[in-house]
XYZ file of C-alpha atoms in Angstrom:
671
model
C 63.066 -6.476 162.839
C 62.333 -3.177 161.129
C 60.948 -3.037 157.627
C 63.429 -2.120 154.887
C 62.337 0.797 152.733
C 63.811 1.556 149.312
C 64.779 5.207 148.844
C 66.233 4.803 145.361
C 66.722 2.028 142.824
C 68.019 2.184 139.275
C 69.500 -0.424 136.955
C 69.591 1.974 133.968
C 67.007 -0.080 132.079
C 65.013 3.144 131.648
C 67.797 4.505 129.403
C 68.382 3.818 125.725
C 71.916 2.842 124.847
C 74.095 5.785 123.892
C 75.715 8.794 125.524
C 74.325 10.201 128.741
C 73.255 13.760 127.775
C 76.076 16.311 127.671
C 76.991 19.620 126.064
C 78.580 18.584 122.742
C 80.314 21.959 122.474
C 81.817 21.695 125.984
C 81.217 25.416 126.074
C 81.166 28.137 128.713
C 77.501 28.943 128.030
C 76.551 27.633 131.460
C 78.722 30.209 133.217
C 75.956 32.790 132.927
C 73.172 31.178 130.890
C 70.776 28.493 132.051
C 71.916 25.973 129.472
C 70.808 22.443 130.365
C 71.829 19.426 128.374
C 69.157 17.974 126.109
C 67.971 14.413 126.394
C 66.780 11.976 129.032
C 68.787 12.053 132.273
C 66.391 10.080 134.436
C 67.088 10.603 138.125
C 70.752 11.465 137.529
C 72.777 14.637 137.210
C 76.309 15.055 135.828
C 78.024 17.911 137.733
C 81.363 17.717 135.919
C 82.353 19.765 132.861
C 85.385 18.619 130.897
C 86.715 21.382 128.633
C 89.696 19.329 127.513
C 87.591 16.484 126.185
C 85.115 15.967 123.401
C 82.333 13.467 123.673
C 80.352 12.291 126.683
C 81.634 11.349 130.119
C 79.023 8.634 130.563
C 77.714 6.045 128.146
C 74.791 3.649 128.547
C 75.842 0.203 127.283
C 74.240 -3.234 127.285
C 75.252 -6.876 127.454
C 72.933 -9.904 127.697
C 69.988 -7.634 128.371
C 71.674 -5.846 131.292
C 72.208 -2.091 131.064
C 75.322 -0.391 132.402
C 76.286 3.211 132.984
C 79.867 3.380 131.785
C 82.314 6.127 132.677
C 84.358 6.728 129.511
C 87.001 9.318 130.389
C 90.695 8.742 131.045
C 92.456 10.458 133.933
C 94.470 13.393 132.675
C 97.631 13.969 134.757
C 97.967 17.400 136.314
C 96.574 19.710 138.927
C 92.858 20.164 139.661
C 91.626 17.002 137.981
C 87.887 16.544 138.516
C 86.726 12.988 139.030
C 83.801 12.144 136.711
C 80.705 11.785 138.871
C 77.047 10.976 138.288
C 74.818 11.820 141.246
C 71.257 11.053 142.304
C 69.063 11.092 145.362
C 68.202 13.563 148.098
C 70.705 15.765 149.910
C 68.604 15.414 153.094
C 69.233 11.674 153.379
C 71.099 10.922 156.611
C 71.286 7.260 157.652
C 71.028 4.718 154.847
C 72.689 1.876 152.951
C 73.814 2.312 149.347
C 75.060 -0.401 147.009
C 76.221 -0.698 143.407
C 77.646 -3.388 141.148
C 80.828 -2.137 139.515
C 83.498 -3.330 137.125
C 86.667 -1.261 136.851
C 88.343 -1.461 133.437
C 91.565 0.002 134.836
C 92.277 -1.074 138.382
C 95.146 1.297 139.210
C 92.914 4.384 139.638
C 89.956 4.838 142.020
C 86.437 3.792 141.064
C 83.430 3.301 143.287
C 80.580 5.143 144.932
C 80.137 8.381 146.839
C 77.800 8.799 149.794
C 76.595 11.600 151.981
C 77.286 13.493 148.812
C 76.735 17.246 149.215
C 78.663 18.472 146.188
C 81.142 16.957 143.770
C 83.840 18.452 146.023
C 82.347 17.529 149.406
C 81.429 13.904 150.167
C 82.717 10.500 151.273
C 83.864 8.008 148.639
C 84.325 4.246 148.918
C 86.510 3.075 146.064
C 88.660 0.240 144.804
C 92.154 1.074 143.592
C 95.460 -0.806 143.108
C 94.523 -3.878 145.132
C 92.982 -1.881 147.970
C 89.579 -0.850 149.220
C 89.727 2.780 150.324
C 87.483 5.199 152.161
C 88.067 8.847 151.213
C 86.974 12.107 152.748
C 86.695 14.623 149.908
C 86.624 18.267 150.991
C 87.350 20.816 148.270
C 91.032 20.433 147.322
C 91.647 17.826 150.028
C 91.226 14.131 149.245
C 92.079 12.286 152.457
C 92.244 8.491 152.807
C 90.437 7.754 156.073
C 90.994 3.990 155.886
C 92.256 1.423 153.435
C 92.757 -2.308 153.367
C 94.045 -4.874 150.909
C 91.433 -6.274 148.562
C 92.048 -8.347 145.438
C 89.956 -7.477 142.402
C 90.485 -7.478 138.653
C 89.308 -5.717 135.503
C 87.205 -8.662 134.340
C 84.785 -9.114 137.233
C 81.972 -7.182 138.854
C 82.041 -6.429 142.557
C 79.190 -5.198 144.703
C 80.218 -2.194 146.778
C 78.009 -1.357 149.730
C 78.167 1.314 152.425
C 76.065 1.674 155.555
C 76.070 5.021 157.381
C 74.376 5.608 160.716
C 75.328 8.703 162.679
C 79.114 8.845 162.625
C 79.425 5.100 161.933
C 80.600 4.088 158.448
C 80.723 0.447 157.324
C 82.007 -0.495 153.866
C 81.475 -3.880 152.224
C 82.620 -5.628 149.059
C 80.508 -8.605 148.015
C 78.913 -8.568 151.506
C 82.320 -8.769 153.197
C 82.957 -6.012 155.745
C 86.293 -4.467 154.742
C 86.258 -1.052 156.469
C 84.576 0.094 159.673
C 85.252 3.517 161.121
C 83.781 6.668 162.677
C 83.686 10.106 161.040
C 81.212 12.938 161.503
C 82.351 15.487 158.891
C 79.245 14.917 156.755
C 75.947 13.991 158.383
C 73.718 13.916 155.315
C 73.784 13.851 151.531
C 72.808 11.984 148.394
C 74.791 9.336 146.479
C 76.925 9.139 143.334
C 78.904 6.763 141.176
C 82.414 7.910 140.280
C 85.649 6.825 138.655
C 88.812 8.397 137.297
C 89.143 5.790 134.543
C 86.644 3.792 132.468
C 84.348 1.648 134.601
C 80.857 0.129 134.443
C 78.084 0.487 137.013
C 74.644 -1.052 137.434
C 72.061 -1.928 140.086
C 72.308 1.182 142.240
C 70.155 0.854 145.341
C 69.604 2.980 148.427
C 67.518 1.755 151.328
C 67.004 2.365 155.020
C 64.971 0.960 157.886
C 61.581 2.283 158.854
C 62.763 4.519 161.704
C 65.451 6.084 159.501
C 62.878 6.666 156.777
C 60.422 8.255 159.180
C 63.158 10.566 160.441
C 63.998 11.577 156.862
C 60.341 12.261 156.060
C 59.878 14.345 159.202
C 62.922 16.447 158.374
C 61.925 16.758 154.717
C 58.427 17.888 155.598
C 59.735 20.364 158.163
C 62.003 21.884 155.520
C 59.160 22.082 153.006
C 56.906 23.761 155.592
C 59.644 26.240 156.439
C 60.140 27.137 152.790
C 56.397 27.353 152.137
C 55.948 29.709 155.090
C 58.789 31.874 153.808
C 57.267 32.050 150.340
C 54.067 33.425 151.835
C 56.077 36.260 153.387
C 57.862 37.172 150.155
C 56.344 38.850 147.117
C 56.159 36.465 144.198
C 56.881 37.451 140.573
C 54.139 39.239 138.637
C 54.513 39.445 134.867
C 54.269 43.028 133.636
C 55.497 42.843 130.049
C 56.441 40.526 127.193
C 58.624 41.842 124.358
C 58.995 40.110 121.008
C 62.705 40.128 120.071
C 61.858 39.251 116.466
C 65.083 38.439 114.620
C 67.503 40.617 116.642
C 67.486 38.638 119.908
C 70.634 37.410 121.610
C 71.884 35.765 124.760
C 73.404 37.731 127.635
C 74.671 40.542 125.382
C 72.470 43.380 126.595
C 72.862 46.886 128.034
C 70.324 49.225 129.634
C 70.062 53.014 129.684
C 68.216 56.228 128.832
C 69.069 56.779 125.187
C 66.723 59.701 124.605
C 67.619 61.679 127.714
C 64.207 61.087 129.282
C 63.069 58.716 132.002
C 62.236 56.072 129.388
C 64.262 52.876 129.661
C 65.852 51.297 126.614
C 67.920 48.180 126.117
C 70.567 47.649 123.480
C 71.116 44.068 122.326
C 74.050 42.788 120.294
C 74.316 39.881 117.919
C 77.696 38.708 116.680
C 79.673 36.682 114.187
C 82.502 34.411 115.243
C 85.934 34.761 113.696
C 89.160 32.722 113.734
C 88.892 30.604 116.891
C 85.750 29.650 118.808
C 84.367 32.736 120.616
C 87.657 34.574 121.091
C 87.431 37.041 118.172
C 83.697 37.681 117.863
C 82.568 40.890 116.168
C 79.270 42.723 116.670
C 77.158 42.052 113.575
C 73.928 43.733 114.644
C 73.116 46.249 117.375
C 69.480 47.024 118.176
C 68.112 49.690 120.540
C 64.637 48.943 121.896
C 62.196 50.682 124.234
C 61.486 48.648 127.362
C 58.127 50.407 127.618
C 56.786 49.818 124.116
C 59.025 47.090 122.683
C 59.551 49.253 119.596
C 62.930 49.508 117.877
C 64.537 52.929 118.220
C 67.354 52.153 115.780
C 69.355 49.267 114.436
C 72.869 48.864 113.026
C 73.802 45.879 110.888
C 71.722 42.982 109.649
C 69.843 40.876 112.221
C 69.916 37.104 112.062
C 67.568 34.439 113.398
C 70.469 31.991 113.737
C 71.458 30.843 117.219
C 75.052 31.098 116.058
C 74.575 34.873 115.997
C 72.813 34.900 119.363
C 74.795 32.536 121.593
C 78.240 33.567 122.784
C 80.456 32.604 125.742
C 82.305 35.921 125.998
C 81.594 39.628 126.338
C 80.981 41.860 123.351
C 82.562 45.345 123.306
C 79.765 47.843 123.908
C 78.437 49.943 126.782
C 75.606 52.448 127.234
C 76.676 55.619 129.076
C 76.348 59.402 128.985
C 80.008 59.886 128.128
C 79.698 63.598 127.296
C 77.405 64.579 130.178
C 74.607 65.979 127.988
C 71.871 64.092 129.858
C 71.337 61.360 127.257
C 73.226 58.088 127.054
C 75.551 57.331 124.190
C 76.617 53.894 123.001
C 80.349 53.226 123.142
C 81.279 50.273 120.987
C 83.998 48.585 118.959
C 83.187 47.030 115.617
C 85.253 46.058 112.596
C 88.483 47.430 114.055
C 87.076 50.817 115.043
C 86.329 52.270 118.467
C 83.356 54.608 118.228
C 80.828 56.674 120.140
C 77.260 56.531 118.819
C 74.445 58.981 119.384
C 71.975 57.267 121.694
C 68.907 58.665 119.973
C 69.859 57.727 116.417
C 72.708 55.232 116.492
C 74.742 57.520 114.225
C 78.510 57.663 114.736
C 79.652 60.791 116.544
C 83.336 59.951 116.951
C 85.451 57.104 115.689
C 89.084 55.978 115.583
C 90.818 52.821 114.379
C 91.618 50.313 117.080
C 95.339 50.084 117.945
C 97.802 48.022 115.965
C 98.933 44.706 117.401
C 102.552 45.793 117.778
C 103.815 43.378 120.439
C 105.139 39.967 119.362
C 102.283 37.527 119.880
C 104.569 34.924 121.420
C 105.318 37.279 124.322
C 101.654 37.808 125.235
C 99.177 35.730 127.219
C 96.218 34.100 125.558
C 97.043 34.705 121.900
C 95.977 31.582 120.030
C 98.448 30.029 117.605
C 101.108 32.522 118.849
C 100.071 34.798 116.010
C 97.929 37.910 115.889
C 94.878 37.108 113.822
C 94.632 40.706 112.592
C 97.002 43.635 112.356
C 94.571 45.752 114.356
C 93.024 44.880 117.709
C 89.753 42.957 117.836
C 88.396 44.461 121.068
C 87.245 41.984 123.708
C 85.503 44.289 126.207
C 84.950 47.932 127.137
C 84.804 49.563 130.567
C 84.066 53.177 131.538
C 86.681 54.432 134.025
C 87.899 57.658 135.617
C 91.677 57.784 135.428
C 91.573 61.526 134.663
C 90.177 62.488 138.062
C 87.164 64.343 136.699
C 83.849 64.748 138.505
C 82.378 61.751 136.721
C 83.832 58.845 134.764
C 84.506 59.766 131.144
C 87.483 57.623 130.133
C 87.210 54.448 128.073
C 89.185 51.272 128.758
C 89.408 48.621 126.071
C 91.170 45.268 126.233
C 92.063 42.236 124.201
C 91.126 38.790 125.427
C 93.799 38.261 128.090
C 96.941 40.400 127.798
C 96.629 44.177 127.133
C 94.702 47.293 128.179
C 94.343 50.672 126.462
C 92.701 53.743 128.026
C 91.275 56.665 126.004
C 89.633 59.931 127.010
C 86.115 60.871 125.894
C 87.527 62.365 122.678
C 89.184 59.010 121.913
C 92.711 60.236 122.557
C 94.981 57.484 123.880
C 96.036 58.116 127.482
C 98.084 54.978 128.157
C 98.388 51.265 127.581
C 99.381 48.473 129.937
C 100.706 44.954 129.529
C 101.675 42.573 132.302
C 100.869 38.876 132.281
C 97.080 38.487 132.301
C 94.207 40.990 132.156
C 91.529 38.626 133.425
C 88.091 38.920 131.876
C 86.895 42.316 133.091
C 89.260 44.661 134.984
C 87.834 46.547 137.955
C 88.112 50.326 138.279
C 87.963 52.130 141.631
C 89.695 54.923 143.512
C 91.530 52.592 145.850
C 93.962 55.189 147.283
C 91.603 58.157 147.614
C 93.394 60.490 145.168
C 90.252 61.137 143.118
C 91.372 58.930 140.224
C 90.635 55.309 139.441
C 93.218 52.629 139.790
C 92.607 49.506 137.700
C 92.691 46.011 139.169
C 93.431 43.904 136.123
C 93.564 40.208 136.998
C 96.229 40.034 139.741
C 97.716 43.461 138.894
C 96.947 46.789 140.563
C 97.577 49.490 137.951
C 97.895 53.199 138.749
C 95.741 55.885 137.137
C 98.641 56.609 134.758
C 99.170 52.983 133.744
C 102.013 51.857 136.052
C 102.112 48.589 137.969
C 101.642 49.250 141.713
C 101.532 45.677 143.012
C 100.545 42.193 141.953
C 99.159 39.280 143.869
C 101.547 36.329 144.317
C 99.545 34.206 141.876
C 100.778 33.218 138.428
C 98.297 30.719 137.052
C 94.688 30.843 135.849
C 93.046 34.278 135.749
C 90.532 36.389 137.643
C 86.963 35.880 136.493
C 85.134 38.417 138.670
C 86.042 41.186 141.132
C 84.212 43.424 143.571
C 85.391 45.951 146.123
C 83.825 47.718 149.094
C 83.263 47.872 152.835
C 82.498 44.182 153.213
C 83.754 43.826 156.785
C 82.729 46.447 159.391
C 86.029 45.824 161.180
C 88.147 46.798 158.180
C 88.469 49.405 155.465
C 87.575 48.573 151.885
C 88.389 45.043 150.780
C 88.651 43.307 147.417
C 86.874 39.999 146.859
C 87.510 37.961 143.728
C 87.245 34.539 142.165
C 90.076 33.266 140.006
C 89.296 29.855 138.578
C 91.271 27.102 140.264
C 93.203 29.725 142.204
C 90.035 30.046 144.238
C 88.074 32.665 146.133
C 90.162 35.389 147.775
C 89.651 38.354 150.068
C 92.442 40.886 149.566
C 93.229 44.255 151.126
C 93.949 47.288 148.966
C 97.711 46.840 149.466
C 97.609 43.436 147.803
C 97.756 41.237 150.912
C 95.697 38.055 150.683
C 93.662 37.886 153.898
C 91.664 34.764 153.059
C 91.735 32.159 150.331
C 89.610 29.090 149.654
C 90.313 26.749 146.752
C 86.671 25.722 146.382
C 86.599 24.578 142.775
C 86.951 26.678 139.654
C 85.652 29.991 141.024
C 83.527 31.638 138.330
C 81.070 34.152 139.807
C 80.904 36.282 142.949
C 78.462 38.652 144.634
C 78.224 40.488 147.958
C 75.190 41.884 149.770
C 73.289 41.741 153.030
C 71.957 38.230 152.552
C 71.870 37.307 156.264
C 70.638 40.173 158.463
C 71.805 38.532 161.687
C 75.448 38.199 160.572
C 77.776 41.245 160.793
C 78.980 42.813 157.563
C 78.075 41.633 154.097
C 77.947 38.044 152.944
C 79.805 36.814 149.869
C 78.362 34.270 147.449
C 80.453 32.391 144.865
C 79.844 29.746 142.217
C 82.011 27.304 140.291
C 82.009 26.198 136.684
C 84.794 24.297 134.911
C 85.454 20.848 136.321
C 83.197 20.705 139.368
C 80.447 22.970 138.080
C 77.452 24.566 139.722
C 78.558 24.608 143.366
C 77.320 27.635 145.324
C 79.008 28.798 148.531
C 78.012 31.514 150.986
C 80.679 33.102 153.222
C 80.695 35.756 155.893
C 82.778 38.905 155.444
C 85.877 37.254 156.907
C 85.718 34.193 154.666
C 84.074 31.697 157.018
C 81.822 29.378 155.058
C 78.143 29.608 156.044
C 76.818 26.914 153.705
C 77.358 25.202 150.373
C 75.011 23.555 147.887
C 74.900 21.970 144.444
C 71.472 22.847 142.994
C 71.836 20.543 139.957
C 71.886 23.246 137.309
C 74.235 25.668 135.627
C 73.585 29.312 134.785
C 73.282 30.532 138.379
C 74.175 34.214 138.155
C 73.921 34.706 141.979
C 73.051 38.398 141.624
C 71.761 40.219 144.719
C 68.107 41.230 144.452
C 66.426 44.000 146.428
C 63.108 42.200 146.222
C 61.305 43.253 149.397
C 62.836 46.670 150.078
C 63.514 45.768 153.715
C 67.313 45.794 153.540
C 67.806 42.034 153.199
C 68.665 40.813 149.707
C 67.899 37.576 147.919
C 70.176 35.670 145.532
C 68.944 35.173 141.966
C 69.839 31.787 140.530
C 68.273 31.622 137.055
C 64.862 31.815 135.438
C 64.032 28.109 135.328
C 60.795 27.055 137.009
C 62.290 23.957 138.653
C 65.873 24.953 139.420
C 65.805 28.731 139.347
C 64.205 31.521 141.301
C 65.663 33.324 144.297
C 67.146 31.862 147.460
C 67.538 33.560 150.819
C 70.562 33.675 153.108
C 69.725 30.194 154.411
C 69.712 28.707 150.916
C 65.922 28.234 150.752
C 64.197 28.892 147.411
C 61.731 31.492 148.636
C 60.740 33.039 145.284
C 59.908 30.890 142.253
C 58.973 31.927 138.747
C 55.531 31.005 137.426
C 55.158 28.171 134.954
C 53.912 30.541 132.245
C 56.116 29.557 129.333
C 58.703 32.268 129.976
C 62.237 31.975 128.570
C 64.944 30.978 131.032
C 68.198 31.220 129.062
C 69.178 34.633 130.491
C 68.369 36.610 133.624
C 69.163 40.131 134.796
C 68.336 42.247 137.859
C 67.432 45.918 137.355
C 65.177 48.513 138.978
C 62.994 49.909 136.187
C 59.610 50.433 137.902
C 60.694 53.364 140.070
C 60.080 52.016 143.585
C 63.787 51.134 144.201
C 62.985 47.429 144.370
C 64.440 45.303 141.612
C 62.675 43.771 138.667
C 63.783 40.543 136.991
C 64.207 40.375 133.220
C 64.234 36.918 131.619
C 64.907 36.355 127.938
C 66.286 34.189 125.194
C 66.889 34.987 121.527
C 63.135 35.183 120.831
C 61.284 36.761 123.770
C 61.771 38.885 126.871
C 59.608 38.671 130.016
C 59.726 41.340 132.738
C 58.611 40.552 136.298
C 57.995 42.752 139.299
C 56.580 42.073 142.777
C 52.960 41.004 143.214
C 52.470 43.367 146.170
C 53.623 46.829 147.254
C 56.577 47.445 149.543
C 55.653 47.150 153.217
C 58.269 49.682 154.369
C 56.526 53.059 154.420
C 58.776 55.551 156.230
C 62.129 54.733 154.632
C 63.319 53.523 151.254
C 66.075 50.970 150.733
C 68.205 52.126 147.788
C 71.371 50.019 147.794
C 74.444 51.006 145.806
C 74.835 48.549 142.956
C 77.245 47.897 140.139
C 76.729 50.704 137.595
C 74.733 49.676 134.543
C 77.216 51.446 132.271
C 79.794 48.777 133.078
C 77.779 45.708 132.229
C 79.744 42.509 131.738
C 79.170 38.812 132.024
C 82.266 38.816 134.221
C 81.403 41.440 136.807
C 81.228 40.645 140.504
C 77.817 41.892 141.585
C 77.426 43.896 144.797
C 74.661 45.643 146.702
C 75.897 47.945 149.459
C 73.198 48.911 151.983
C 71.856 52.443 151.777
C 68.644 53.970 153.147
C 66.878 57.277 152.593
C 63.737 58.884 153.939
C 60.784 58.649 151.615
C 59.827 61.891 149.935
C 56.774 63.479 151.410
C 54.025 64.726 149.131
């Protein structure tokens, strides 16, 4: 008889009683900041965000010296309900036995354990519900009952649930009684989780396997670690080149980059804010600071800086961009503040042109996303700014502004109104591009394609949620330009420029998207997406036609999934975040091939930008106090050609922009 080896064991005695750590604000900070919960989480991770609730999902309780992990939420009827889950273990586990003691406080909804857990939307689940024991296959929006059988249980007693998986064989037990035995090979590996839709208690979670299964797991684990270690040797690792003290003007991901003095010197402009009316929806810029990336010295500053995190942390865009709007060779700052739209001189911060923002003329009850069905102000509090080219000039010089979710206005470079548009939802950050080849930008605003003169051309057949991020380009070598977008619980879509949905995957609440050459052996570009609300932090990689390549749940939020030209060889990496343990860059196989040094750097925010002049990207990490800038620790190995991909223009920075990197090469200049 083979020796039994314990892979995992926890009875929650290592926890103090009280809430399992959670974000008390239930905020969107984790959409594009690395924003971990504070407190002891032990070996567990909570992948579910619950915006409709306040308080924790999980609570450590005690009775007669026994600790329990108690799920505290109540199932909310409706679409896209995320089951509260707490996960632990190793995603490389294959064959094992998992058990847990559980008491369901409400027996008419499922509660139990998950196994071969890959993400909170992809796993098996063995649960008790309404007098039955059920085995589920959970795959994105599908929750299929593979088997069920009658089983009497009540809300007063504990049951031990146990599952043994070996190859495609699945055996499920309650109190050592075999109740379900079946075959299914959809998932071959994964960790474990406890889960319930209604309040329930769990304790004594154990995972074990026999010696041969353990040896197989160790061999596979070591092979994966060797593979990743060998890859890391081939990739440049981050080398710190600069630290900048942000003094009292620092902020979260409210930053823009440009050449404010008309020279080759890089500057960044950072905005602090004050919140008005309702949460983060009506924030106003309170302080704007322009700083040299080379020296760290302040060029100019508008407003009064604040050391308060309330002025630094925001879950929305702020309305400012850095761009040479007048074509004089030096960038200006286009911003909205205190109900005025203005253009500032980049060298001094002085106002060159200014107009009042438009009046809120439309009845609030007829618009999307207006809280309390009342306009908070008579004039518009601008939500975001984008530089566009609806005039058909040689370079973009028109200015689009928007409110939170319902209206767009477009002005020329002299701040004359060209047109306004209202139809359902604007999404977070409309996309501008010459889709029809007439030399003028059309605007893709949420599901609406808007002409260069502000008329609706077409809309996607989608009416709920809104678009979070958009990108457009030659993604598929077999097709013309395509649009790729993520739209919350409406999913990830690939759309042609006539508004036909070619592919759609409801893969969770789609939050971020990027496209680049992540896998050199696969035709076209590859598309990466992440999720946030509900089932947060799931990363998917697709080919250009929408076929899934892989998925993962890296146990952290704040993964910005930006493409990084790190090596200069034409294959890009994916930036997660700046954290030493969970962040770094992954390759097209999902391996973490570049990690940041454990040097005390901030990890709240991350951005990709080429500032060193060799076309490869640098990584900027910062929080409200400090900024660290990293480059490669070795020169580019490509000598004859230079990889200079086309990227999202810096003058249209947003926390809601779909990042892209379209391949482009050029011969190196000869001396």
